[in-house]
Tab-separated table of C-alpha atoms and ligand atoms in Angstrom:
chain	number	residue	atom	x	y	z
C	200	MET	CA	0.000	0.000	0.000
C	201	ALA	CA	1.291	3.477	-0.791
C	202	SER	CA	0.652	7.124	-1.322
C	203	VAL	CA	1.363	8.817	-4.665
C	204	THR	CA	2.827	12.297	-5.081
C	205	PHE	CA	3.112	14.437	-8.204
C	206	ASN	CA	5.664	17.216	-7.573
C	207	ASN	CA	5.606	20.022	-10.155
C	208	VAL	CA	5.124	17.465	-12.916
C	209	ALA	CA	4.931	18.692	-16.507
C	210	LYS	CA	4.742	16.849	-19.814
C	211	ARG	CA	5.471	18.422	-23.172
C	212	TYR	CA	5.320	16.888	-26.632
C	213	GLY	CA	7.264	19.356	-28.791
C	214	ASN	CA	5.393	22.592	-28.298
C	215	VAL	CA	2.207	20.885	-26.970
C	216	THR	CA	2.004	21.012	-23.171
C	217	ALA	CA	-0.157	18.044	-22.185
C	218	VAL	CA	0.250	18.575	-18.413
C	219	HIS	CA	1.281	21.797	-16.650
C	220	ASP	CA	2.940	21.904	-13.263
C	221	LEU	CA	0.859	19.166	-11.605
C	222	ASN	CA	1.041	19.088	-7.802
C	223	LEU	CA	-1.082	16.433	-6.163
C	224	GLU	CA	-0.878	14.066	-3.222
C	225	VAL	CA	-2.946	10.908	-3.234
C	226	ALA	CA	-3.141	9.333	0.215
C	227	ASP	CA	-2.570	5.647	0.890
C	228	LYS	CA	-5.785	3.646	0.262
C	229	GLU	CA	-7.483	6.621	-1.358
C	230	PHE	CA	-9.676	6.296	-4.484
C	231	LEU	CA	-8.718	9.331	-6.552
C	232	VAL	CA	-10.433	10.029	-9.867
C	233	PHE	CA	-8.935	12.253	-12.572
C	234	VAL	CA	-11.783	13.733	-14.579
C	235	GLY	CA	-11.999	16.274	-17.377
C	236	PRO	CA	-12.937	16.687	-21.020
C	237	SER	CA	-11.071	14.998	-23.846
C	238	GLY	CA	-7.487	16.221	-24.202
C	239	CYS	CA	-7.241	17.717	-20.689
C	240	GLY	CA	-4.167	15.611	-19.792
C	241	LYS	CA	-5.668	13.018	-17.451
C	242	THR	CA	-4.417	9.950	-19.362
C	243	THR	CA	-0.972	11.501	-19.745
C	244	SER	CA	-0.827	12.050	-15.962
C	245	LEU	CA	-1.733	8.415	-15.322
C	246	ARG	CA	0.706	7.128	-17.926
C	247	MET	CA	3.528	9.169	-16.388
C	248	LEU	CA	2.734	7.555	-13.034
C	249	ALA	CA	2.761	4.132	-14.691
C	250	GLY	CA	6.111	4.904	-16.325
C	251	LEU	CA	4.671	4.630	-19.836
C	252	GLU	CA	5.450	8.298	-20.585
C	253	GLU	CA	8.609	10.134	-19.634
C	254	VAL	CA	8.223	13.102	-17.305
C	255	THR	CA	9.491	16.351	-18.866
C	256	GLU	CA	9.786	18.179	-15.538
C	257	GLY	CA	9.181	17.371	-11.874
C	258	LYS	CA	9.091	14.201	-9.801
C	259	ILE	CA	6.682	11.367	-9.097
C	260	LEU	CA	6.841	9.458	-5.817
C	261	ILE	CA	5.157	6.214	-4.778
C	262	GLY	CA	5.321	6.151	-1.001
C	263	ASP	CA	8.689	7.793	-0.224
C	264	ARG	CA	10.343	6.337	-3.310
C	265	ASP	CA	11.147	8.589	-6.265
C	266	VAL	CA	9.994	6.532	-9.275
C	267	THR	CA	10.414	9.246	-11.919
C	268	ASP	CA	13.150	7.344	-13.748
C	269	ILE	CA	12.248	3.792	-12.706
C	270	ALA	CA	11.068	1.215	-15.257
C	271	PRO	CA	7.299	0.503	-15.242
C	272	LYS	CA	7.761	-3.108	-14.123
C	273	ASP	CA	9.667	-2.005	-11.019
C	274	ARG	CA	7.077	0.544	-9.830
C	275	ASP	CA	4.776	-1.941	-8.075
C	276	ILE	CA	1.679	-0.739	-9.885
C	277	ALA	CA	-0.883	-2.499	-12.074
C	278	MET	CA	-2.938	-0.830	-14.769
C	279	VAL	CA	-6.315	-1.687	-16.289
C	280	PHE	CA	-6.884	-0.211	-19.733
C	281	GLN	CA	-9.987	0.685	-21.725
C	282	SER	CA	-9.134	-2.047	-24.243
C	283	TYR	CA	-8.835	-5.139	-22.078
C	284	ALA	CA	-5.709	-6.307	-23.919
C	285	LEU	CA	-6.245	-9.987	-23.041
C	286	TYR	CA	-4.195	-12.645	-24.827
C	287	PRO	CA	-6.770	-14.228	-27.166
C	288	HIS	CA	-5.048	-17.625	-27.437
C	289	MET	CA	-4.784	-18.100	-23.657
C	290	SER	CA	-7.477	-19.261	-21.238
C	291	VAL	CA	-8.717	-16.867	-18.561
C	292	TYR	CA	-6.586	-18.822	-16.063
C	293	ASP	CA	-3.455	-18.343	-18.172
C	294	ASN	CA	-4.259	-14.672	-18.764
C	295	LEU	CA	-4.430	-14.183	-14.999
C	296	ALA	CA	-1.298	-16.204	-14.328
C	297	PHE	CA	0.758	-14.757	-17.194
C	298	SER	CA	2.488	-11.819	-15.495
C	299	LEU	CA	3.194	-13.881	-12.361
C	300	ARG	CA	4.755	-16.715	-14.396
C	301	LEU	CA	6.829	-14.189	-16.306
C	302	ARG	CA	8.130	-12.739	-13.061
C	303	ALA	CA	8.770	-16.127	-11.465
C	304	LYS	CA	10.270	-17.554	-14.674
C	305	THR	CA	8.332	-20.794	-14.373
C	306	GLY	CA	8.245	-21.516	-18.120
C	307	ARG	CA	7.966	-25.138	-19.337
C	308	VAL	CA	11.506	-25.353	-20.754
C	309	ARG	CA	13.037	-24.066	-17.544
C	310	LYS	CA	10.939	-26.491	-15.553
C	311	LEU	CA	12.121	-29.399	-17.656
C	312	ILE	CA	15.785	-28.411	-17.411
C	313	THR	CA	15.646	-27.982	-13.655
C	314	LEU	CA	13.755	-31.260	-13.275
C	315	VAL	CA	16.666	-33.077	-14.925
C	316	PHE	CA	19.631	-31.080	-13.620
C	317	ASN	CA	18.644	-29.213	-10.496
C	318	ARG	CA	16.108	-30.881	-8.221
C	319	PRO	CA	16.075	-28.187	-5.460
C	320	ALA	CA	15.385	-25.456	-8.049
C	321	TYR	CA	12.593	-27.622	-9.468
C	322	GLN	CA	10.959	-27.801	-6.055
C	323	LYS	CA	11.150	-23.988	-5.808
C	324	ILE	CA	9.373	-23.638	-9.152
C	325	ARG	CA	6.676	-26.052	-7.928
C	326	ASP	CA	6.179	-23.884	-4.830
C	327	GLN	CA	5.980	-20.725	-6.961
C	328	GLU	CA	3.418	-22.385	-9.200
C	329	ALA	CA	1.322	-23.343	-6.183
C	330	ASP	CA	1.474	-19.715	-5.035
C	331	ILE	CA	0.447	-18.477	-8.512
C	332	ASP	CA	-2.438	-20.952	-8.566
C	333	GLN	CA	-3.624	-19.712	-5.191
C	334	ARG	CA	-3.447	-16.065	-6.273
C	335	VAL	CA	-5.322	-16.769	-9.518
C	336	HIS	CA	-8.122	-18.561	-7.656
C	337	LYS	CA	-8.306	-15.859	-4.998
C	338	ALA	CA	-8.621	-13.105	-7.653
C	339	ALA	CA	-11.189	-15.167	-9.570
C	340	GLN	CA	-13.206	-15.653	-6.375
C	341	THR	CA	-13.113	-11.924	-5.588
C	342	LEU	CA	-14.371	-11.100	-9.074
C	343	LEU	CA	-16.837	-14.025	-9.253
C	344	ILE	CA	-15.214	-15.421	-12.423
C	345	GLU	CA	-14.035	-18.817	-11.139
C	346	GLN	CA	-16.329	-20.671	-13.531
C	347	LEU	CA	-14.773	-18.749	-16.449
C	348	LEU	CA	-11.164	-19.821	-15.789
C	349	PRO	CA	-11.009	-22.485	-18.567
C	350	ARG	CA	-12.563	-20.233	-21.231
C	351	LYS	CA	-10.832	-18.181	-23.917
C	352	PRO	CA	-11.494	-14.417	-24.078
C	353	LYS	CA	-13.631	-14.764	-27.226
C	354	GLN	CA	-16.055	-16.930	-25.215
C	355	LEU	CA	-16.686	-14.070	-22.749
C	356	SER	CA	-19.046	-11.099	-22.745
C	357	GLY	CA	-17.620	-7.548	-22.622
C	358	GLY	CA	-18.316	-7.300	-18.893
C	359	GLN	CA	-16.632	-10.627	-18.194
C	360	ARG	CA	-13.547	-9.626	-20.209
C	361	GLN	CA	-13.399	-6.437	-18.221
C	362	ARG	CA	-13.365	-8.464	-14.986
C	363	VAL	CA	-10.555	-10.635	-16.272
C	364	ALA	CA	-8.598	-7.456	-17.066
C	365	VAL	CA	-9.151	-6.290	-13.474
C	366	GLY	CA	-8.201	-9.786	-12.269
C	367	ARG	CA	-4.867	-9.545	-14.054
C	368	ALA	CA	-4.146	-6.430	-12.034
C	369	ILE	CA	-5.311	-7.975	-8.739
C	370	VAL	CA	-3.109	-11.088	-8.927
C	371	ARG	CA	-0.035	-8.904	-8.922
C	372	GLU	CA	-1.003	-7.463	-5.537
C	373	PRO	CA	0.382	-4.044	-6.478
C	374	LYS	CA	0.765	-1.040	-4.193
C	375	VAL	CA	-1.291	1.125	-6.545
C	376	PHE	CA	-4.020	0.257	-9.065
C	377	LEU	CA	-4.382	2.481	-12.120
C	378	PHE	CA	-7.525	2.461	-14.261
C	379	ASP	CA	-7.719	4.237	-17.624
C	380	GLU	CA	-11.394	4.579	-18.652
C	381	PRO	CA	-11.994	0.866	-17.944
C	382	LEU	CA	-15.762	1.013	-18.437
C	383	SER	CA	-15.874	2.822	-21.790
C	384	ASN	CA	-16.575	-0.335	-23.803
C	385	LEU	CA	-19.507	-1.478	-21.657
C	386	ASP	CA	-23.184	-0.709	-22.253
C	387	ALA	CA	-24.955	1.736	-19.933
C	388	LYS	CA	-26.447	-0.848	-17.567
C	389	LEU	CA	-23.236	-2.821	-17.217
C	390	ARG	CA	-21.292	0.374	-16.598
C	391	VAL	CA	-23.458	1.168	-13.593
C	392	GLN	CA	-23.091	-2.376	-12.256
C	393	THR	CA	-19.324	-2.547	-12.817
C	394	ARG	CA	-18.892	0.924	-11.303
C	395	ALA	CA	-20.347	-0.400	-8.056
C	396	GLU	CA	-18.178	-3.521	-8.262
C	397	ILE	CA	-14.978	-1.482	-8.620
C	398	THR	CA	-15.983	0.646	-5.612
C	399	LYS	CA	-16.572	-2.543	-3.612
C	400	LEU	CA	-13.248	-3.941	-4.780
C	401	HIS	CA	-11.504	-0.833	-3.522
C	402	GLN	CA	-13.054	-1.322	-0.086
C	403	GLN	CA	-12.162	-5.024	-0.108
C	404	LEU	CA	-8.541	-4.630	-1.207
C	405	GLY	CA	-7.806	-1.478	0.814
C	406	THR	CA	-5.268	-0.332	-1.812
C	407	THR	CA	-4.689	3.031	-3.482
C	408	PHE	CA	-6.811	3.370	-6.647
C	409	ILE	CA	-6.233	6.053	-9.286
C	410	TYR	CA	-8.880	6.164	-11.962
C	411	VAL	CA	-9.222	8.230	-15.152
C	412	THR	CA	-12.568	9.043	-16.740
C	413	HIS	CA	-14.222	11.779	-18.791
C	414	ASP	CA	-17.566	10.890	-17.190
C	415	GLN	CA	-18.394	13.103	-14.239
C	416	VAL	CA	-21.076	10.708	-12.975
C	417	GLU	CA	-18.458	7.953	-12.757
C	418	ALA	CA	-16.127	10.345	-10.945
C	419	MET	CA	-18.802	11.505	-8.490
C	420	THR	CA	-19.984	8.003	-7.628
C	421	MET	CA	-16.604	6.301	-7.284
C	422	GLY	CA	-13.982	8.752	-6.063
C	423	THR	CA	-13.226	9.536	-2.441
C	424	ARG	CA	-11.612	12.610	-4.017
C	425	ILE	CA	-11.788	13.964	-7.539
C	426	ALA	CA	-9.109	15.898	-9.421
C	427	VAL	CA	-10.723	18.010	-12.149
C	428	MET	CA	-8.437	18.907	-15.067
C	429	LYS	CA	-8.761	21.276	-17.996
C	430	ASP	CA	-6.199	22.087	-20.709
C	431	GLY	CA	-3.458	20.215	-18.845
C	432	ALA	CA	-4.004	22.133	-15.600
C	433	LEU	CA	-5.493	20.881	-12.354
C	434	GLN	CA	-8.556	22.986	-11.523
C	435	GLN	CA	-9.652	21.619	-8.141
C	436	VAL	CA	-9.151	18.515	-5.995
C	437	ASP	CA	-11.824	17.768	-3.433
C	438	SER	CA	-14.462	15.338	-2.223
C	439	PRO	CA	-17.390	14.833	-4.631
C	440	GLN	CA	-19.780	16.742	-2.353
C	441	ASN	CA	-17.446	19.719	-1.924
C	442	LEU	CA	-16.842	19.926	-5.660
C	443	TYR	CA	-20.578	20.000	-6.182
C	444	ASP	CA	-21.389	22.464	-3.405
C	445	ARG	CA	-18.324	24.701	-3.580
C	446	PRO	CA	-16.797	24.632	-7.073
C	447	ALA	CA	-13.623	26.719	-7.196
C	448	ASN	CA	-14.353	28.139	-10.615
C	449	GLN	CA	-16.915	28.302	-13.380
C	450	PHE	CA	-15.386	25.405	-15.320
C	451	VAL	CA	-15.686	22.992	-12.369
C	452	ALA	CA	-19.195	24.304	-11.623
C	453	GLY	CA	-20.299	23.580	-15.192
C	454	PHE	CA	-18.484	20.251	-15.529
C	455	ILE	CA	-19.732	18.587	-12.341
C	456	GLY	CA	-23.488	17.939	-12.252
C	457	SER	CA	-26.021	16.744	-14.792
C	458	PRO	CA	-27.795	18.608	-16.281
C	459	SER	CA	-25.082	21.252	-15.932
C	460	MET	CA	-25.286	24.347	-13.794
C	461	ASN	CA	-27.016	27.287	-15.535
C	462	PHE	CA	-25.114	30.557	-15.891
C	463	PHE	CA	-26.564	34.069	-16.191
C	464	ASP	CA	-24.705	37.346	-16.697
C	465	VAL	CA	-25.943	39.623	-13.918
C	466	LEU	CA	-25.186	43.111	-12.604
C	467	LEU	CA	-24.667	43.404	-8.837
C	468	LYS	CA	-26.396	46.465	-7.352
C	469	GLY	CA	-27.495	47.799	-3.968
C	470	THR	CA	-25.375	47.904	-0.837
C	471	ARG	CA	-23.129	45.588	1.140
C	472	ASP	CA	-26.026	44.188	3.211
C	473	ASN	CA	-28.671	44.408	0.534
C	474	VAL	CA	-27.251	43.062	-2.713
C	475	ILE	CA	-29.573	43.027	-5.696
C	476	VAL	CA	-28.841	40.776	-8.651
C	477	GLU	CA	-30.096	42.242	-11.898
C	478	GLY	CA	-30.437	39.906	-14.890
C	479	ASP	CA	-31.671	40.983	-18.317
C	480	SER	CA	-35.309	40.504	-17.256
C	481	PHE	CA	-35.297	39.507	-13.609
C	482	GLN	CA	-34.175	40.846	-10.268
C	483	LEU	CA	-33.287	38.874	-7.111
C	484	ASN	CA	-32.636	40.172	-3.598
C	485	ILE	CA	-29.843	38.212	-1.978
C	486	PRO	CA	-30.445	37.343	1.714
C	487	ALA	CA	-28.100	39.398	3.947
C	488	GLU	CA	-26.257	36.286	5.204
C	489	ARG	CA	-25.398	35.269	1.604
C	490	THR	CA	-23.798	38.501	0.405
C	491	LYS	CA	-20.257	37.784	1.635
C	492	GLY	CA	-17.681	38.615	-1.018
C	493	LEU	CA	-20.292	40.072	-3.384
C	494	ASP	CA	-19.855	43.632	-2.044
C	495	GLN	CA	-16.437	43.761	-3.759
C	496	TYR	CA	-18.240	43.435	-7.084
C	497	LEU	CA	-21.044	45.994	-6.628
C	498	GLY	CA	-21.585	47.850	-9.903
C	499	GLN	CA	-19.951	45.036	-11.896
C	500	THR	CA	-21.254	42.249	-14.100
C	501	VAL	CA	-20.552	38.760	-12.791
C	502	SER	CA	-21.669	35.267	-13.759
C	503	MET	CA	-24.413	33.766	-11.595
C	504	GLY	CA	-24.689	29.968	-11.440
C	505	VAL	CA	-27.879	28.119	-10.501
C	506	ARG	CA	-28.133	24.331	-10.449
C	507	PRO	CA	-31.228	22.932	-12.237
C	508	GLU	CA	-32.571	21.457	-8.964
C	509	ASP	CA	-32.420	24.919	-7.368
C	510	LEU	CA	-35.005	26.229	-9.844
C	511	HIS	CA	-38.545	25.283	-8.830
C	512	ASP	CA	-41.931	25.683	-10.420
C	513	ALA	CA	-43.267	28.536	-8.253
C	514	ASN	CA	-46.420	26.456	-7.554
C	515	PHE	CA	-44.373	23.642	-6.003
C	516	ILE	CA	-41.683	25.193	-3.827
C	517	PRO	CA	-40.329	22.788	-1.178
C	518	PRO	CA	-40.753	23.934	2.443
C	519	ASN	CA	-38.170	26.233	4.097
C	520	VAL	CA	-36.543	27.364	0.850
C	521	HIS	CA	-35.876	31.107	0.338
C	522	THR	CA	-36.659	31.933	-3.248
C	523	GLY	CA	-36.738	34.797	-5.721
C	524	THR	CA	-38.847	34.610	-8.870
C	525	LEU	CA	-38.114	34.703	-12.592
C	526	ASP	CA	-40.692	34.831	-15.392
C	527	ALA	CA	-39.905	32.272	-18.035
C	528	GLN	CA	-41.235	30.727	-21.196
C	529	VAL	CA	-41.175	26.946	-21.577
C	530	ASP	CA	-39.197	25.869	-24.630
C	531	VAL	CA	-39.012	22.083	-24.159
C	532	THR	CA	-40.193	19.647	-21.483
C	533	GLU	CA	-38.709	16.237	-20.702
C	534	LEU	CA	-40.625	13.855	-18.447
C	535	MET	CA	-38.275	11.797	-16.314
C	536	GLY	CA	-40.906	10.064	-14.180
C	537	ASN	CA	-39.819	11.288	-10.756
C	538	GLU	CA	-39.235	14.836	-12.050
C	539	VAL	CA	-39.614	17.014	-15.138
C	540	TYR	CA	-36.807	18.869	-16.906
C	541	LEU	CA	-38.020	22.248	-18.155
C	542	TYR	CA	-35.888	24.007	-20.774
C	543	LEU	CA	-36.714	27.670	-20.253
C	544	LEU	CA	-36.138	31.094	-21.766
C	545	THR	CA	-35.917	34.298	-19.721
C	546	GLY	CA	-34.765	37.390	-21.629
C	547	LYS	CA	-31.668	36.270	-23.558
C	548	SER	CA	-30.927	33.372	-21.202
C	549	SER	CA	-31.813	29.745	-21.877
C	550	TYR	CA	-31.551	27.368	-18.949
C	551	VAL	CA	-32.787	24.096	-17.425
C	552	ALA	CA	-34.837	23.399	-14.312
C	553	ARG	CA	-35.553	20.058	-12.632
C	554	VAL	CA	-39.013	20.494	-11.206
C	555	ASP	CA	-41.748	18.651	-9.343
C	556	PRO	CA	-43.556	16.166	-11.655
C	557	ARG	CA	-46.905	17.787	-10.711
C	558	THR	CA	-45.926	20.879	-12.722
C	559	LYS	CA	-48.566	22.113	-15.167
C	560	ALA	CA	-45.917	23.792	-17.367
C	561	ARG	CA	-46.251	22.883	-21.050
C	562	VAL	CA	-44.285	23.920	-24.136
C	563	GLY	CA	-45.017	27.551	-25.044
C	564	ASN	CA	-46.506	28.389	-21.574
C	565	LYS	CA	-45.402	31.388	-19.564
C	566	VAL	CA	-44.427	30.163	-16.091
C	567	GLN	CA	-43.071	31.606	-12.908
C	568	MET	CA	-39.901	29.965	-11.642
C	569	ALA	CA	-38.473	30.250	-8.132
C	570	ALA	CA	-34.681	30.228	-7.656
C	571	ASN	CA	-33.288	28.992	-4.339
C	572	LEU	CA	-31.440	32.093	-3.087
C	573	ASP	CA	-29.400	30.092	-0.571
C	574	ASN	CA	-27.684	28.043	-3.284
C	575	LEU	CA	-26.669	30.669	-5.837
C	576	HIS	CA	-23.055	30.645	-7.062
C	577	PHE	CA	-21.179	33.686	-8.360
C	578	PHE	CA	-18.063	33.809	-10.526
C	579	SER	CA	-15.797	36.651	-11.572
C	580	LYS	CA	-16.064	37.509	-15.269
C	581	SER	CA	-12.327	38.267	-15.458
C	582	ASN	CA	-10.838	35.031	-14.056
C	583	GLU	CA	-13.922	32.789	-13.652
C	584	LYS	CA	-13.018	32.110	-9.998
C	585	ALA	CA	-15.788	31.603	-7.443
C	586	ILE	CA	-16.670	34.715	-5.431
C	587	ARG	CA	-16.948	33.753	-1.788
J	780	ATP	P1	-8.958	11.619	-23.706
J	780	ATP	O1	-10.078	11.522	-22.715
J	780	ATP	O2	-9.426	12.054	-25.062
J	780	ATP	O3	-8.064	10.420	-23.728
J	780	ATP	P2	-7.043	13.017	-22.023
J	780	ATP	O4	-7.547	14.020	-21.073
J	780	ATP	O5	-6.706	11.703	-21.468
J	780	ATP	O6	-8.054	12.869	-23.236
J	780	ATP	P3	-4.338	13.121	-22.955
J	780	ATP	O7	-4.393	11.858	-23.741
J	780	ATP	O8	-3.642	13.097	-21.662
J	780	ATP	O9	-5.806	13.688	-22.731
J	780	ATP	O10	-3.698	14.249	-23.880
J	780	ATP	C1	-3.441	15.558	-23.420
J	780	ATP	C2	-2.918	16.401	-24.573
J	780	ATP	O11	-1.651	15.915	-25.000
J	780	ATP	C3	-3.813	16.400	-25.793
J	780	ATP	O12	-3.842	17.714	-26.314
J	780	ATP	C4	-3.132	15.448	-26.735
J	780	ATP	O13	-3.384	15.795	-28.075
J	780	ATP	C5	-1.678	15.652	-26.381
J	780	ATP	N1	-0.883	14.428	-26.624
J	780	ATP	C6	-1.054	13.226	-26.009
J	780	ATP	N2	-0.151	12.330	-26.458
J	780	ATP	C7	0.603	12.961	-27.388
J	780	ATP	C8	1.712	12.588	-28.213
J	780	ATP	N3	2.238	11.366	-28.156
J	780	ATP	N4	2.222	13.547	-29.037
J	780	ATP	C9	1.717	14.789	-29.071
J	780	ATP	N5	0.682	15.220	-28.310
J	780	ATP	C10	0.129	14.317	-27.492
């Protein structure tokens, strides 16, 4: 078991900077997820940790050991890729045992030679093989694939292949597990199921997991902490709930959450204790206890963020919620069963609300919406940082 540290790590390919000055500590036994849009540098970060990409600048440590220049096989890590990369001609058992046999050098020719010329060495190989067999069965039991051990990969479903790929990592009993988009090839239902299985596996093994995905739902449901990246730069590292409730900037606010947070350009008016938010066709009075930091921006335009679940149909406002109203026109409705998504227009703004399924709002209707004033987010227009 081990922690992982990125110290001022950068990666450049010619004049493309894939990762800028990455500083990050992943604690022992943590489940850290790198998330971000395509091309943000998350895979490159993982591959540098695995030793599959050279580091241009900085250092990477596993535990206290500087592994920056150490060969991948000597880093005590195991990686699961998006493409399962199983050996098609080998059984599941042999796929699981392969890396262990390679390390122990228990090949058939060697076995035969030692059997004839070196009896003690032969006994050692037998012991190693017994150990490999035990590890393979233990991994197969953990992943519930024991009955698949004699099969070839082509006789497995996508989900089963994915488990074998995870099994190959488990048998090595590494200090750190790395996952690079391992669920991308699975259908939606299997993704949800396998997501839960990987989380359970993390709890069972008690080992450090580092996981890369572009899917924020995967990140939110699996990570104990999430590192959000954009354009090669780390934006924020925090627990899923803190990222959701207190995004550090507008990018994180918009990336985490589905449907995404809505943004409105608003002018801040009034006084320190009585801040008024003026949109292009609405006005909200911010409760006095929520105006902290906003007074610095009085007279300026800022970006206001409102999550879809913080916009209610004014006829169905939950109890104890402080709201301000906006007049809107319904553009599209989507029935989700337990709630309705309303796509709305107010002035020049288009935005989404997740409302009570009893709503009477229909396409083309004028409706009154109620924004939860306690959960508004504000971001500077100049640097997009959260105003707190
Ligand atoms: P995706 O989800 O699409 O895999 P990512 O966030 O994992 O994206 P990376 O694969 O880490 O992104 O790539 C980061 C940046 O580095 C991208 O702009 C990519 O084009 C660039 N890059 C990656 N590998 C190379 C390479 N071998 N040569 C040049 N540029 C590269």
